[in-house]
Amino acid sequence: MTVQSFDYIVVGGGTAGALMANRLSEDPKHQVLLVEAGGPDNYHWIHIPVGYLYCIDNPRTDWRMRTEPDPGLNHRSLIYPRGKTLGGCSSINGMIYMRGQSRDYDGWAQVLNDPQWSWESCLQDFIRHENHYRLDAARSEPFATSRYHGSKGEWRVEKQRLRWDLLDAFAQAAQQYGIPATDDFNAGSNEGVGYFEVNQKAGFRWNTSKAFLNASVKRRPNLHIWTHTQATQLQLHPAQDGLACDGLTVVRKGQTLRLHARREVVLCAGAIGTPQLLQLSGIGDPALLNQHDIAVVKNMPGVGANLQDHLQIRAVYAVKNARTLNTLANSWVGKIKIGLEYALTRSGPMSMSPSQLGVFTKSDASQAYPNIQFHVQPLSLEAFGQPLHAFPAMTASVCNLNPTSKGHVSIKSADYRVSPAITPNYLSTPQDQQVAADSLRVTRAIMSQEAMKKYSPTEYKPGPKYQTDAELIALAGDIATTIFHPVGTAKMGLATDPMAVTDHRLRVHGVRGLRVADASVMPTIVSGNTNSPTLMIAEKAAAWIRAGQ
């Protein structure tokens, strides 16, 4: 078998991998290979913001994974989108730019005993790749919190290109309920209500492939990008200090190839793909590996464990006298108008992210911090992938930001082509069940405020007859769905933590030459959307790799 050598091999060309390949190839002395199992991001629906509707659960752009039937969801199985293209999930996600809360990162720093994971340190990594619209040179608008944002990076952040009277009314109602307005969710405390900022540029999706693998980067002679290339196994061997990883095996164009890494292999395959590859390579829980006749190379039970995700409970309200996407898109005339508006101005419903308005608040007064997040939409449907309702309606999805329920990712076979079992264990703790019930009551309280009365909102889901904790918890199980934020399955931790997979510099414990830099390393989930925190992790890791740390 022919062996090809590179200095660094990055596995996964998604959110983290695109940035990682960019940063490592900045040094022309280093040969960098980026391997991506999906294809190039040349599908037109990737780049039109509303195109997520046509990319999720599409075999061209999504791995089309499913969760195991979940007891907390009344034994329902959910679709579990994972990007299958350059840009990864940033090519099919909701485009919301969100960092979380400063306490998330300060908590990591405390657990890891490392101030480089503190909010103030991570903030610099966010800023390093950010290109925020409010700092554009042509703008004279003062931006009081400019210390929290950057203008020279590749990751474009813009305001949305449309507003809705119905969502403006919801924002007013939230303020009447006692939630402050905010114009910046990303300054450390995201408490408040406001329109989300998005990763778009001039009305197009701005994914990490565009940002970090643009034409000039792709022309670097030391950067090699292989799409349709599936990593199947890491090459591991005994070393003086434990184990060493010096490459991997891939399948490309029907051929099995052996790749050699002179310096490091960096896993950026995500919270599902990274633990799957580790387990296939013999790193994981011996009981699982033995079940599939995989030789145990390293006993590491934390691989695939600690899965955390944000579960959204989709409350739907029918409304009157309101402009909603339901009514706009339920006729060919309406669809043509929407298409023309986007073609002529790059605005209107085709430019919108799945959720436009955001709210961060407390599920009850005893909470020390905002612990729930709303994604508010001027539309409704029975389930993702189904048609919009024929009546005017809005959806106020609410999720628990800090779930205590934890699940796991486990291979089902030694065959890399078989998707792993994804078992989130949603709503499996009393704390999460209580937050679910309380968050629905917060939704009802906001909808009952004076600002919403002109739209005569009527609760369609879950329905006003459900009032007790037990009823609301059961109904949450019927209507809740993932918001696509899996993290934690190769978590950072001290060597004394038996469930830790990587150390504070993201090196796999006891395996020289192998590092993980994606959402799987988060010890606890951030209090918000996870895409941009994943970029921050990759930014920090790339700097450490280049510094030899």
XYZ file of C-alpha atoms in Angstrom:
549
model
C 0.000 0.000 0.000
C 1.406 3.393 -1.003
C 1.960 5.730 1.933
C 1.663 9.480 1.436
C 3.182 11.817 4.024
C 2.154 15.230 5.315
C 3.132 17.264 8.351
C -0.440 17.680 9.573
C -3.553 15.739 8.650
C -6.869 17.371 9.584
C -9.826 14.977 9.636
C -13.087 16.747 8.795
C -13.534 19.849 6.645
C -16.429 21.278 8.626
C -16.657 24.182 11.031
C -13.467 23.461 12.962
C -11.538 21.693 10.213
C -11.801 24.520 7.684
C -10.288 27.011 10.125
C -7.680 24.485 11.292
C -6.483 23.771 7.760
C -6.298 27.494 7.059
C -4.222 28.291 10.131
C -1.822 25.342 9.873
C -1.132 25.995 6.177
C -0.239 29.636 6.827
C 3.291 28.366 7.455
C 4.595 27.382 3.992
C 7.090 24.977 5.545
C 4.309 22.624 6.598
C 2.426 20.308 4.258
C -1.211 20.132 5.387
C -3.849 17.664 4.248
C -7.553 18.247 4.918
C -9.732 15.173 4.404
C -13.503 15.578 4.134
C -15.869 12.631 3.684
C -18.502 14.802 2.001
C -18.244 16.754 -1.209
C -17.427 20.357 -2.092
C -19.921 23.031 -1.058
C -21.108 23.685 -4.611
C -24.806 22.889 -4.069
C -26.695 26.135 -4.655
C -29.065 25.644 -1.707
C -26.108 25.746 0.712
C -25.584 29.398 -0.074
C -29.166 30.688 -0.064
C -30.079 31.163 3.604
C -33.495 29.495 3.421
C -31.815 26.584 1.660
C -31.301 24.809 4.964
C -34.821 23.461 4.292
C -33.414 21.612 1.276
C -30.051 20.643 2.802
C -31.138 19.006 6.060
C -32.011 15.342 5.529
C -30.708 15.593 1.971
C -28.119 12.839 1.305
C -26.048 15.282 -0.725
C -25.398 17.557 2.253
C -26.449 15.661 5.386
C -25.339 12.324 6.842
C -29.026 11.730 7.681
C -28.387 10.265 11.103
C -31.161 9.379 13.549
C -31.259 9.135 17.309
C -32.197 5.950 19.049
C -35.819 5.927 20.304
C -35.680 8.129 23.388
C -37.734 7.398 26.530
C -37.727 11.095 27.443
C -39.388 11.868 24.120
C -41.987 9.152 24.550
C -39.782 6.785 22.526
C -39.585 8.985 19.470
C -36.521 8.950 17.197
C -35.316 12.301 15.830
C -33.463 13.298 12.699
C -29.939 14.351 13.651
C -28.467 16.511 10.875
C -24.679 16.527 10.437
C -23.097 18.415 7.559
C -21.781 16.229 4.729
C -19.876 18.848 2.756
C -17.034 21.310 3.077
C -18.103 23.715 5.780
C -19.832 20.871 7.627
C -22.699 21.981 9.807
C -21.941 25.639 9.047
C -23.245 24.836 5.545
C -26.653 23.646 6.738
C -27.236 25.250 10.156
C -29.268 28.232 11.316
C -26.420 30.760 10.805
C -26.894 32.289 14.270
C -23.769 33.940 15.659
C -23.724 33.172 19.353
C -20.924 32.643 21.865
C -22.786 31.686 25.018
C -22.133 33.192 28.426
C -18.851 34.151 30.069
C -19.610 31.758 32.921
C -19.408 28.826 30.461
C -15.747 29.456 29.708
C -14.815 30.493 33.230
C -16.311 27.175 34.326
C -14.113 25.297 31.856
C -11.043 27.188 33.076
C -11.823 26.205 36.652
C -12.338 22.527 35.833
C -9.162 22.418 33.730
C -7.140 24.623 36.089
C -6.123 26.652 33.046
C -6.860 30.382 32.652
C -6.435 30.099 28.872
C -9.966 28.704 28.767
C -11.401 31.680 30.678
C -13.863 34.050 29.019
C -11.293 36.827 28.700
C -8.840 34.501 26.976
C -11.442 32.865 24.720
C -12.766 36.311 23.787
C -9.495 37.047 22.008
C -9.867 33.870 19.960
C -13.417 34.839 18.972
C -12.230 38.294 17.947
C -9.254 36.959 15.981
C -11.414 35.529 13.202
C -14.454 37.839 13.471
C -15.509 40.379 10.843
C -18.395 42.226 12.481
C -20.593 44.473 10.364
C -20.830 47.203 13.012
C -17.097 47.730 12.769
C -17.055 48.179 8.988
C -14.904 51.168 8.091
C -17.748 52.791 6.154
C -19.986 52.854 9.209
C -20.014 55.800 11.561
C -22.407 54.190 14.031
C -20.779 54.079 17.470
C -20.559 50.609 18.932
C -20.230 50.831 22.689
C -19.063 47.260 23.134
C -16.425 47.215 20.388
C -13.957 45.579 22.763
C -16.035 42.438 22.307
C -15.821 42.312 18.508
C -13.332 42.249 15.666
C -13.214 43.533 12.106
C -10.160 41.913 10.510
C -11.116 38.241 10.552
C -12.768 35.953 8.044
C -15.951 35.036 9.939
C -18.543 37.532 8.728
C -21.299 38.611 11.141
C -24.204 40.727 9.863
C -27.592 41.860 11.012
C -30.604 40.196 9.444
C -32.099 41.706 6.343
C -35.754 41.615 7.350
C -38.002 42.225 10.340
C -41.512 41.084 11.191
C -44.190 43.108 12.996
C -45.248 39.928 14.780
C -41.736 39.331 16.126
C -41.388 42.988 17.102
C -44.565 42.556 19.145
C -43.149 39.422 20.802
C -40.025 41.409 21.711
C -42.207 44.105 23.273
C -44.167 41.456 25.145
C -40.941 39.953 26.487
C -39.958 43.369 27.797
C -43.371 43.798 29.390
C -42.773 40.447 31.082
C -39.508 41.849 32.474
C -36.820 40.760 30.012
C -34.539 43.626 28.942
C -33.898 44.493 25.315
C -30.374 43.873 24.034
C -28.493 44.711 20.857
C -25.585 42.359 21.572
C -25.960 38.778 22.750
C -22.186 38.239 22.652
C -20.648 40.443 25.327
C -20.528 37.852 28.099
C -24.109 37.927 29.351
C -26.661 37.119 26.681
C -29.671 37.967 28.833
C -32.298 39.886 26.911
C -34.436 39.943 23.779
C -33.391 41.012 20.302
C -32.870 39.916 16.735
C -30.074 37.388 16.246
C -26.980 38.384 14.312
C -26.136 35.899 11.565
C -23.215 34.496 9.617
C -24.201 35.911 6.252
C -22.652 38.233 3.710
C -24.798 40.388 1.442
C -27.761 38.056 1.793
C -25.862 34.791 1.296
C -24.898 32.153 3.873
C -21.311 32.609 5.022
C -20.060 29.121 5.836
C -16.586 28.197 7.041
C -15.578 26.950 3.603
C -16.108 30.422 2.157
C -14.498 32.059 5.157
C -11.397 29.932 5.653
C -10.966 27.946 2.422
C -11.433 30.695 -0.139
C -9.731 30.712 -3.530
C -6.497 32.281 -2.308
C -6.194 29.783 0.540
C -6.875 26.865 -1.785
C -4.014 28.073 -4.011
C -1.478 27.560 -1.236
C 0.910 24.919 -2.596
C 1.257 23.329 0.853
C -2.494 22.846 1.424
C -4.175 19.770 -0.009
C -7.957 19.353 0.224
C -9.414 15.930 -0.463
C -13.200 15.667 -0.569
C -15.130 12.378 -0.785
C -12.393 10.922 1.415
C -13.534 8.868 4.404
C -11.202 8.322 7.371
C -11.647 4.738 8.510
C -8.983 4.086 11.156
C -6.194 5.852 13.006
C -2.728 4.325 12.833
C -1.604 3.721 16.419
C 1.478 1.995 17.795
C 3.247 1.618 21.136
C 5.638 4.379 22.120
C 7.975 5.039 25.025
C 5.437 7.258 26.737
C 2.341 5.209 25.899
C 0.870 5.311 22.415
C 1.603 7.320 19.292
C -0.567 8.175 16.305
C 1.372 8.665 13.097
C -1.399 8.681 10.509
C -4.615 7.103 9.368
C -6.264 4.970 6.728
C -8.767 6.520 4.336
C -10.970 5.379 1.488
C -10.793 7.641 -1.551
C -12.128 6.986 -5.044
C -12.682 3.368 -4.098
C -9.110 2.873 -2.951
C -7.777 2.377 0.555
C -4.837 4.694 1.246
C -2.401 4.927 4.128
C -1.527 8.478 5.174
C 1.434 9.374 7.361
C 1.501 12.438 9.621
C 4.996 13.643 10.455
C 3.716 15.924 13.213
C 0.049 15.481 14.201
C -3.336 14.133 13.269
C -6.061 16.593 14.270
C -9.612 15.288 14.582
C -12.239 17.851 13.578
C -14.948 15.350 12.691
C -17.474 16.666 15.219
C -19.277 15.368 18.266
C -20.508 12.287 16.369
C -17.725 11.596 13.871
C -14.790 12.029 16.244
C -15.864 9.441 18.844
C -16.893 7.077 16.056
C -13.402 7.184 14.518
C -11.730 6.803 17.905
C -13.858 3.761 18.705
C -13.231 2.205 15.287
C -9.519 2.648 15.979
C -9.628 0.803 19.306
C -9.814 3.795 21.650
C -12.876 3.634 23.864
C -14.835 1.545 26.318
C -13.517 -2.047 26.166
C -17.003 -3.507 26.586
C -18.203 -1.683 23.457
C -15.088 -2.486 21.439
C -15.151 -6.167 22.391
C -18.787 -6.336 21.345
C -17.688 -5.474 17.804
C -14.451 -7.515 17.792
C -12.261 -4.422 17.765
C -8.922 -4.827 19.531
C -8.654 -2.507 22.520
C -5.676 -0.249 21.915
C -6.505 2.153 24.736
C -9.088 1.782 27.488
C -10.860 5.136 27.426
C -14.518 4.896 28.560
C -15.119 8.623 28.057
C -15.007 8.307 24.279
C -18.591 8.794 23.120
C -19.864 9.511 26.632
C -20.938 12.900 28.041
C -23.161 13.702 25.028
C -25.065 16.934 25.688
C -27.505 18.716 23.411
C -30.089 21.482 23.479
C -33.645 20.180 23.263
C -36.141 22.727 21.979
C -39.803 22.650 22.894
C -41.769 24.067 19.984
C -44.806 25.976 21.238
C -47.030 27.054 18.332
C -49.581 29.884 18.479
C -52.208 30.627 15.847
C -52.537 34.382 15.303
C -54.830 36.836 13.536
C -54.201 40.052 11.593
C -50.540 39.113 11.161
C -48.099 38.690 8.291
C -46.432 35.285 8.682
C -44.455 33.013 6.421
C -47.346 30.539 6.545
C -49.614 32.949 4.702
C -46.914 34.348 2.396
C -45.650 30.981 1.174
C -48.929 29.085 0.856
C -49.625 30.199 -2.709
C -47.637 30.274 -5.936
C -48.115 34.028 -6.139
C -46.637 34.422 -2.674
C -43.726 32.155 -3.500
C -42.989 34.098 -6.685
C -43.007 37.380 -4.756
C -40.615 35.908 -2.190
C -38.308 34.677 -4.954
C -38.338 38.024 -6.751
C -37.610 39.935 -3.566
C -34.552 37.805 -2.925
C -33.371 37.930 -6.529
C -33.639 41.722 -6.667
C -32.608 42.786 -3.167
C -31.128 39.704 -1.403
C -33.698 40.247 1.335
C -37.076 38.923 2.364
C -37.960 35.428 3.588
C -35.361 33.667 1.423
C -32.626 35.564 3.283
C -33.885 34.591 6.705
C -32.297 32.220 9.154
C -34.573 29.524 10.629
C -35.038 31.719 13.718
C -34.898 35.489 13.698
C -35.694 36.679 17.219
C -33.901 35.468 20.311
C -34.617 35.618 24.036
C -32.410 34.548 26.940
C -34.013 34.522 30.361
C -34.640 32.451 33.486
C -37.099 29.577 33.683
C -37.936 30.706 37.219
C -36.792 33.397 39.613
C -34.538 31.063 41.582
C -32.126 30.625 38.671
C -28.820 32.435 39.109
C -28.365 33.024 35.363
C -30.448 32.975 32.197
C -30.942 29.255 31.665
C -33.394 29.122 28.752
C -33.220 30.390 25.181
C -36.048 31.151 22.764
C -35.814 30.886 18.991
C -38.883 32.760 17.735
C -40.169 32.279 14.197
C -43.010 33.833 12.135
C -44.047 30.396 10.890
C -45.235 26.997 12.081
C -45.355 23.380 10.982
C -46.130 20.011 12.522
C -42.523 18.797 12.375
C -39.336 19.746 10.588
C -39.509 18.732 6.940
C -43.311 18.936 6.813
C -45.291 21.702 5.065
C -46.094 24.990 6.755
C -49.502 25.217 8.377
C -52.242 26.728 6.234
C -53.220 29.216 8.952
C -51.202 32.228 10.191
C -49.085 31.225 13.169
C -45.795 31.677 14.968
C -43.469 29.349 16.854
C -41.689 30.133 20.110
C -39.182 27.331 20.599
C -37.546 27.251 24.017
C -34.559 25.189 25.116
C -32.799 24.441 28.401
C -29.321 25.952 28.014
C -27.670 23.825 30.691
C -29.188 20.352 30.527
C -28.130 17.818 33.137
C -29.242 14.893 30.980
C -26.320 13.183 29.275
C -26.213 10.565 26.574
C -23.657 8.733 24.480
C -22.475 7.913 20.963
C -21.572 4.262 20.335
C -20.574 2.430 17.193
C -23.016 -0.216 16.024
C -20.488 -2.046 13.888
C -16.790 -2.255 13.053
C -17.824 -1.111 9.560
C -17.130 2.625 9.216
C -20.112 2.937 6.841
C -22.609 2.139 9.594
C -23.785 5.227 11.493
C -23.254 5.052 15.256
C -26.039 4.842 17.804
C -26.878 8.324 19.095
C -28.571 8.142 22.488
C -29.157 11.639 23.929
C -31.278 10.609 26.968
C -33.271 13.837 26.769
C -35.338 14.861 29.806
C -33.888 12.000 31.847
C -33.298 14.038 35.019
C -35.827 15.726 37.336
C -34.017 19.058 36.861
C -34.450 19.000 33.084
C -38.064 17.932 33.376
C -38.808 20.841 35.709
C -37.102 23.359 33.425
C -39.167 22.001 30.514
C -42.432 22.582 32.362
C -41.362 25.995 33.667
C -40.120 27.178 30.282
C -43.508 26.491 28.708
C -45.079 28.625 31.424
C -42.659 31.448 30.560
C -43.763 31.135 26.932
C -47.393 31.467 27.960
C -46.620 34.452 30.183
C -44.927 36.329 27.338
C -47.734 35.530 24.908
C -50.296 36.884 27.377
C -48.737 40.358 27.533
C -50.486 43.445 26.183
C -48.213 43.755 23.129
C -49.491 40.457 21.721
C -53.204 41.049 22.229
C -53.786 42.663 18.832
C -52.833 39.335 17.243
C -55.233 37.280 19.390
C -52.733 34.426 19.918
C -54.252 31.004 20.545
C -52.078 28.198 21.832
C -52.080 25.437 19.211
C -49.235 23.364 20.697
C -49.013 22.011 23.323
C -52.530 23.305 24.089
C -53.947 25.336 26.995
C -55.659 22.375 28.653
C -52.278 21.053 29.795
C -51.327 22.785 33.034
C -49.669 20.503 35.582
C -45.950 19.718 35.640
C -46.650 16.098 34.715
C -48.831 17.085 31.770
C -46.327 19.622 30.451
C -43.399 17.226 30.805
C -45.298 14.535 28.907
C -46.269 17.010 26.206
C -42.693 18.250 25.942
C -41.786 14.674 25.131
C -44.303 14.752 22.284
C -43.315 18.059 20.668
C -39.660 18.655 21.567
C -36.858 18.154 19.061
C -33.117 18.631 18.908
C -31.752 22.026 18.035
C -28.688 20.282 16.586
C -26.069 21.194 19.213
C -24.335 17.926 20.181
C -21.130 18.369 22.193
C -18.970 16.722 24.822
C -18.236 13.230 23.486
C -14.431 13.581 23.735
C -14.365 16.025 26.614
C -11.402 17.926 27.987
C -10.371 17.080 31.516
C -7.519 16.454 33.893
C -5.608 13.187 33.736
C -7.225 12.266 37.053
C -10.685 12.347 35.421
C -11.365 8.802 34.151
C -13.928 10.116 31.652
C -11.680 12.789 30.116
C -10.493 12.120 26.575
C -8.275 15.143 25.943
C -6.145 17.367 28.145
C -6.352 21.148 28.447
C -4.425 21.519 25.166
C -6.794 19.098 23.417
C -4.202 16.323 23.138
C -5.695 12.863 23.538
C -4.562 11.541 26.905
C -1.751 9.057 26.479
C -1.593 9.230 22.670
C 1.231 11.314 21.233
C 0.536 12.992 17.895
C -3.258 12.950 18.212
C -5.403 15.949 19.063
C -9.136 16.751 18.957
C -10.369 20.248 18.082
C -14.132 20.317 17.648
C -17.345 20.493 19.681
C -16.709 17.068 21.175
C -14.103 18.509 23.582
C -16.543 20.758 25.453
C -16.762 19.465 29.041
C -20.142 21.202 29.403
C -22.358 22.655 26.719
C -22.247 26.410 26.199
C -25.286 28.545 27.009
C -26.244 29.209 23.414
C -25.698 28.047 19.849
C -22.555 25.967 19.420
C -21.164 26.740 15.957
C -19.069 29.798 16.762
C -17.733 28.352 20.058
C -16.499 25.418 17.969
C -14.610 27.862 15.746
C -13.092 29.446 18.833
C -11.869 26.039 19.998
C -10.220 25.413 16.633
C -8.621 28.866 16.672
C -7.113 28.247 20.078
C -5.960 24.736 19.165
C -4.310 25.870 15.934
C -2.246 28.436 17.829
C -1.093 25.782 20.300
C -0.184 23.370 17.512
C 1.860 25.980 15.675
C 3.591 26.892 18.926
C 4.417 23.243 19.584
C 2.338 23.133 22.778
